[in-house]
Structure formats: C-alpha cells, structure tokens
CSV table of C-alpha atoms in Angstrom, one decimal:
chain,number,residue,atom,x,y,z
A,1,UNK,CA,0.0,0.0,0.0
A,2,UNK,CA,1.2,3.5,-0.9
A,3,UNK,CA,0.1,5.0,2.4
A,4,UNK,CA,-1.7,8.3,2.7
A,5,UNK,CA,-0.9,10.5,-0.3
A,6,UNK,CA,-1.0,14.3,-0.1
A,7,UNK,CA,-0.5,16.8,-2.8
A,8,UNK,CA,1.2,19.2,-3.3
A,9,UNK,CA,4.1,18.6,-0.9
A,10,UNK,CA,4.9,22.3,-1.0
A,11,UNK,CA,2.7,25.3,-1.9
A,12,UNK,CA,3.7,28.9,-2.0
A,13,UNK,CA,1.0,31.4,-2.7
A,14,UNK,CA,0.2,35.0,-2.3
A,15,UNK,CA,-2.3,36.4,0.2
A,16,UNK,CA,-5.8,36.4,-1.2
A,17,UNK,CA,-5.3,33.4,-3.5
A,18,UNK,CA,-7.3,30.2,-3.2
A,19,UNK,CA,-5.4,27.2,-2.1
A,20,UNK,CA,-6.5,23.6,-2.5
A,21,UNK,CA,-4.8,20.7,-0.6
A,22,UNK,CA,-5.5,17.2,-1.7
A,23,UNK,CA,-5.5,13.8,0.1
A,24,UNK,CA,-5.9,10.2,-0.8
A,25,UNK,CA,-6.5,8.0,2.2
A,26,UNK,CA,-5.3,4.4,2.5
A,27,UNK,CA,-7.7,2.1,0.6
A,28,UNK,CA,-10.3,0.6,2.9
A,29,UNK,CA,-10.0,3.3,5.6
A,30,UNK,CA,-13.3,4.9,6.5
A,31,UNK,CA,-12.0,7.8,8.6
A,32,UNK,CA,-10.1,10.8,7.3
A,33,UNK,CA,-8.6,13.6,9.4
A,34,UNK,CA,-7.2,17.0,8.5
A,35,UNK,CA,-4.6,18.5,10.9
A,36,UNK,CA,-2.6,21.7,10.9
A,37,UNK,CA,0.8,22.0,12.6
A,38,UNK,CA,2.5,25.3,13.5
A,39,UNK,CA,5.2,26.1,16.0
A,40,UNK,CA,2.9,28.2,18.0
A,41,UNK,CA,-0.1,26.0,18.2
A,42,UNK,CA,1.3,22.5,17.7
A,43,UNK,CA,-0.9,19.9,16.0
A,44,UNK,CA,-4.5,20.9,15.6
A,45,UNK,CA,-7.4,18.8,14.3
A,46,UNK,CA,-9.3,20.8,11.8
A,47,UNK,CA,-12.0,18.3,10.7
A,48,UNK,CA,-12.6,14.7,10.3
A,49,UNK,CA,-14.9,12.5,8.1
A,50,UNK,CA,-16.4,9.1,8.6
A,51,UNK,CA,-17.6,7.3,5.5
A,52,UNK,CA,-17.2,10.6,3.5
A,53,UNK,CA,-19.5,12.5,5.9
A,54,UNK,CA,-18.0,15.4,8.0
A,55,UNK,CA,-18.4,14.5,11.6
A,56,UNK,CA,-16.7,17.3,13.5
A,57,UNK,CA,-15.5,20.5,12.0
A,58,UNK,CA,-15.2,22.4,15.2
A,59,UNK,CA,-11.5,22.9,14.6
A,60,UNK,CA,-11.9,24.7,11.3
A,61,UNK,CA,-10.6,28.2,12.0
A,62,UNK,CA,-13.1,30.2,10.1
A,63,UNK,CA,-15.3,30.3,7.0
A,64,UNK,CA,-12.3,30.7,4.8
A,65,UNK,CA,-11.6,27.0,5.3
A,66,UNK,CA,-13.7,24.3,3.8
A,67,UNK,CA,-13.2,20.6,3.4
A,68,UNK,CA,-14.9,18.0,1.2
A,69,UNK,CA,-14.8,14.3,0.7
A,70,UNK,CA,-16.7,13.5,-2.5
A,71,UNK,CA,-15.8,9.8,-2.3
A,72,UNK,CA,-13.9,7.3,-0.2
A,73,UNK,CA,-10.6,7.9,-1.9
A,74,UNK,CA,-10.3,11.6,-2.1
A,75,UNK,CA,-10.6,14.7,0.1
A,76,UNK,CA,-9.8,18.4,-0.3
A,77,UNK,CA,-9.1,21.2,2.1
A,78,UNK,CA,-9.6,24.6,0.6
A,79,UNK,CA,-8.6,28.0,1.9
A,80,UNK,CA,-10.2,31.0,0.2
A,81,UNK,CA,-8.9,33.6,0.5
A,82,UNK,CA,-5.6,32.6,2.0
A,83,UNK,CA,-3.8,34.7,4.6
A,84,UNK,CA,-0.2,34.7,5.9
A,85,UNK,CA,-1.3,33.3,9.2
A,86,UNK,CA,-2.5,30.2,7.3
A,87,UNK,CA,1.1,29.2,6.7
A,88,UNK,CA,1.7,25.8,8.3
A,89,UNK,CA,2.1,22.2,7.5
A,90,UNK,CA,-1.2,20.5,6.8
A,91,UNK,CA,-1.5,16.8,7.4
A,92,UNK,CA,-4.1,14.3,6.3
A,93,UNK,CA,-4.5,11.1,8.2
A,94,UNK,CA,-6.7,8.0,7.8
A,95,UNK,CA,-7.8,5.1,9.9
A,96,UNK,CA,-10.2,2.2,10.0
A,97,UNK,CA,-12.3,0.5,12.6
A,98,UNK,CA,-10.8,-2.0,14.9
A,99,UNK,CA,-11.8,-5.7,15.1
A,100,UNK,CA,-13.7,-4.7,18.2
A,101,UNK,CA,-16.2,-3.2,15.9
A,102,UNK,CA,-16.9,0.4,16.5
A,103,UNK,CA,-13.8,2.4,17.4
A,104,UNK,CA,-11.2,3.7,15.2
A,105,UNK,CA,-7.7,2.4,15.4
A,106,UNK,CA,-4.3,3.9,14.6
A,107,UNK,CA,-4.1,7.0,12.4
A,108,UNK,CA,-1.8,6.9,9.5
A,109,UNK,CA,-0.4,10.2,8.5
A,110,UNK,CA,0.5,11.5,5.0
A,111,UNK,CA,3.8,13.4,4.4
A,112,UNK,CA,2.1,16.7,4.8
A,113,UNK,CA,1.8,19.8,2.7
A,114,UNK,CA,3.9,22.8,3.7
A,115,UNK,CA,1.9,25.9,2.9
A,116,UNK,CA,3.5,29.3,2.7
A,117,UNK,CA,1.3,32.3,2.2
A,118,UNK,CA,3.2,35.5,1.3
B,1,UNK,CA,-11.7,16.7,28.8
B,2,UNK,CA,-8.7,14.6,28.2
B,3,UNK,CA,-5.3,16.2,28.1
B,4,UNK,CA,-1.8,14.9,27.3
B,5,UNK,CA,1.3,16.4,28.8
B,6,UNK,CA,4.9,16.0,27.8
B,7,UNK,CA,7.1,17.7,30.4
B,8,UNK,CA,10.3,17.5,28.5
B,9,UNK,CA,10.4,19.9,25.6
B,10,UNK,CA,13.9,18.7,24.6
B,11,UNK,CA,16.0,15.7,25.3
B,12,UNK,CA,19.4,14.4,24.1
B,13,UNK,CA,21.0,11.0,24.2
B,14,UNK,CA,24.4,9.7,23.2
B,15,UNK,CA,24.4,7.3,20.3
B,16,UNK,CA,23.9,3.7,21.4
B,17,UNK,CA,22.6,4.7,24.8
B,18,UNK,CA,19.1,4.5,26.2
B,19,UNK,CA,16.7,7.4,26.6
B,20,UNK,CA,13.2,7.6,28.2
B,21,UNK,CA,10.6,10.2,27.1
B,22,UNK,CA,7.9,11.0,29.5
B,23,UNK,CA,4.2,11.4,28.9
B,24,UNK,CA,1.3,11.8,31.3
B,25,UNK,CA,-2.4,12.1,30.5
B,26,UNK,CA,-5.6,12.9,32.2
B,27,UNK,CA,-8.8,11.0,31.7
B,28,UNK,CA,-11.7,9.6,33.6
B,29,UNK,CA,-12.1,6.7,31.1
B,30,UNK,CA,-11.0,3.2,31.7
B,31,UNK,CA,-10.5,2.1,28.1
B,32,UNK,CA,-8.5,3.9,25.5
B,33,UNK,CA,-5.5,3.8,23.2
B,34,UNK,CA,-2.2,5.5,23.7
B,35,UNK,CA,0.4,6.2,21.0
B,36,UNK,CA,3.8,7.5,20.4
B,37,UNK,CA,4.4,9.2,17.0
B,38,UNK,CA,7.8,10.2,15.6
B,39,UNK,CA,8.2,13.3,13.4
B,40,UNK,CA,11.6,13.5,11.8
B,41,UNK,CA,12.9,16.6,10.0
B,42,UNK,CA,10.9,15.5,6.9
B,43,UNK,CA,7.8,16.4,9.0
B,44,UNK,CA,6.0,13.2,8.3
B,45,UNK,CA,4.2,11.7,11.3
B,46,UNK,CA,5.3,8.1,11.8
B,47,UNK,CA,3.6,5.7,14.3
B,48,UNK,CA,6.2,4.3,16.6
B,49,UNK,CA,4.2,2.2,19.1
B,50,UNK,CA,0.6,1.7,20.3
B,51,UNK,CA,-0.8,0.6,23.7
B,52,UNK,CA,-4.3,-0.5,24.4
B,53,UNK,CA,-5.2,0.4,28.0
B,54,UNK,CA,-7.0,-2.8,28.7
B,55,UNK,CA,-3.8,-4.7,28.0
B,56,UNK,CA,-1.5,-4.9,31.0
B,57,UNK,CA,1.5,-6.0,29.0
B,58,UNK,CA,3.7,-3.1,27.9
B,59,UNK,CA,4.0,-2.8,24.1
B,60,UNK,CA,7.3,-3.3,22.4
B,61,UNK,CA,8.5,-2.7,18.9
B,62,UNK,CA,12.2,-3.6,18.3
B,63,UNK,CA,14.2,-1.0,20.1
B,64,UNK,CA,11.1,0.9,21.3
B,65,UNK,CA,9.2,0.0,24.4
B,66,UNK,CA,6.8,1.7,26.7
B,67,UNK,CA,6.2,1.7,30.4
B,68,UNK,CA,2.5,2.0,30.8
B,69,UNK,CA,1.4,2.8,34.3
B,70,UNK,CA,-2.4,3.0,34.2
B,71,UNK,CA,-3.1,4.0,37.7
B,72,UNK,CA,-0.5,6.8,37.5
B,73,UNK,CA,-1.7,7.8,34.0
B,74,UNK,CA,1.8,7.6,32.7
B,75,UNK,CA,3.0,6.4,29.4
B,76,UNK,CA,6.8,6.7,28.8
B,77,UNK,CA,8.7,5.7,25.8
B,78,UNK,CA,12.1,4.0,26.1
B,79,UNK,CA,14.5,4.0,23.1
B,80,UNK,CA,17.3,1.5,23.5
B,81,UNK,CA,20.5,1.5,21.5
B,82,UNK,CA,19.8,5.0,20.2
B,83,UNK,CA,20.6,5.7,16.6
B,84,UNK,CA,21.2,8.9,14.7
B,85,UNK,CA,18.0,8.3,12.8
B,86,UNK,CA,16.0,8.4,16.0
B,87,UNK,CA,16.5,12.2,16.2
B,88,UNK,CA,13.1,13.6,15.8
B,89,UNK,CA,10.1,15.2,17.5
B,90,UNK,CA,8.2,12.6,19.5
B,91,UNK,CA,4.5,13.1,20.2
B,92,UNK,CA,2.5,11.2,22.8
B,93,UNK,CA,-1.2,10.8,21.9
B,94,UNK,CA,-4.4,9.6,23.4
B,95,UNK,CA,-7.5,8.3,21.8
B,96,UNK,CA,-10.8,7.4,23.5
B,97,UNK,CA,-12.7,4.3,22.7
B,98,UNK,CA,-15.9,6.0,23.3
B,99,UNK,CA,-18.2,5.4,20.3
B,100,UNK,CA,-18.6,8.3,17.9
B,101,UNK,CA,-15.7,10.2,19.4
B,102,UNK,CA,-12.8,9.6,17.2
B,103,UNK,CA,-10.4,12.5,17.9
B,104,UNK,CA,-6.8,11.9,18.8
B,105,UNK,CA,-5.3,14.2,21.4
B,106,UNK,CA,-1.7,15.0,21.0
B,107,UNK,CA,0.8,16.2,23.5
B,108,UNK,CA,3.1,19.2,22.7
B,109,UNK,CA,6.0,17.0,21.7
B,110,UNK,CA,9.6,16.3,22.9
B,111,UNK,CA,12.5,17.1,20.6
B,112,UNK,CA,15.1,14.3,20.8
B,113,UNK,CA,18.7,14.9,19.7
B,114,UNK,CA,21.1,12.0,19.2
B,115,UNK,CA,24.7,12.9,19.8
B,116,UNK,CA,27.3,10.9,17.8
C-alpha cells in the first residue's frame, strides 16, 4: 500500500489566493482527518470525516476554510482567501475500525503539505 | 476533557545509549489507546508504538518499548541503542474508545537529539 498520499508537498502562494490541498487515504480506511501544525499551536485537528461525511469541523478556524470528501478515496481542504497566518504544515491522516467493531484504530499520516502564504 | 502532557520539551542522548521520554495524561475513562508518534525533519508523522489500555503488558517494537502505568496515567517511551535516525520530535497521543468520538489528542512533543 502506498500509504496516505497528499499533494502538493509544498505550496507557496500570495495572500488572497485560493489554495486547495488534496489527500488520498489508505484504501479501505473509512476515517479521514485533516490536521494543521504550527510552531505556536502545535498539532490541531481541523475536521474529520467518517464514510465521507463530515463528523466534527469544530477545529476549522473560520469560514475561509472548507473541506470536502466526495468519495472514499479523495478529500480536499480549501482555503479561500488565504492569509499569511495560514502558513503551516497540513497533514491528512486516515484510519479504520478495529476488530472490536466500533472504534477507530491507529491513524496513519501522510507526508504533509507545507503551505507558505506570502 | 482529556489532556496529554509531555514535560520534556527537549532531550538528548548519546548514540547507542538508552533514553526515556515522559508522557502523562488525564482521563476519567478506563479504556483507551495511547500512541507514540515520531516526526523527523521530513515532517511526516510516523507511528512508533501503540498501547491498548485494557492490556496490562507493555507494548514493544524492536528498540522501542513503553512503560504503561495506568493508575498513574503515565506512558513513557524507552528507546534502546539510540541511533542517529532516532533524532526527531516525538508526540504522545491519546484516543478514547468512546463510540462516535474519534479524535486523537496529541501532546506538545519532545524534541530528541542524538549525539554521535
């Protein structure tokens, strides 16, 4: 398995531009998580999906951020318009249910997208 | 709410020596998962080891082992025979087994340096 795939790996954009980050979870995983990591705030959960449905988006900073999961193998995180304070590393992670039936197991992280907003 | 604390922002170890990274957590639950993740300079998050709270036996993965003290809510990571490639940020994480609550709570991390 290729693991969680994220693209692009690096993104440099100017303030006000739209940014779209992409994620392909591990095949068969039914949970997908978007995280943001900064020096100041550490690792923050932005939103997560279960079976393509957003379950908890309370970590999304503001309306400029939106996330979608149109199918089990693809998710996007969009920032529009982008601001310099959005500069961070954005991680996507996926996981599956355990053999015990109803809880998620280990999260597998992608390599991250380093976003720089000038 | 659950919290995860890593009291050592930075640690260093001599190559081939052993180092222990500390982690404590706060929860009122009896069943949960605990994890250690490694983040090297490449920034990718890599799972190092996992412990299920209902298992009394401490998890081990090659040179990595944990000391899980449930009553004390402590979950330390021991790295034996440290290698240069072990230099990274290490995150302790907690995950509840409560249904429909799937968030992982991460600690602030410990930066580990390995001295040749």
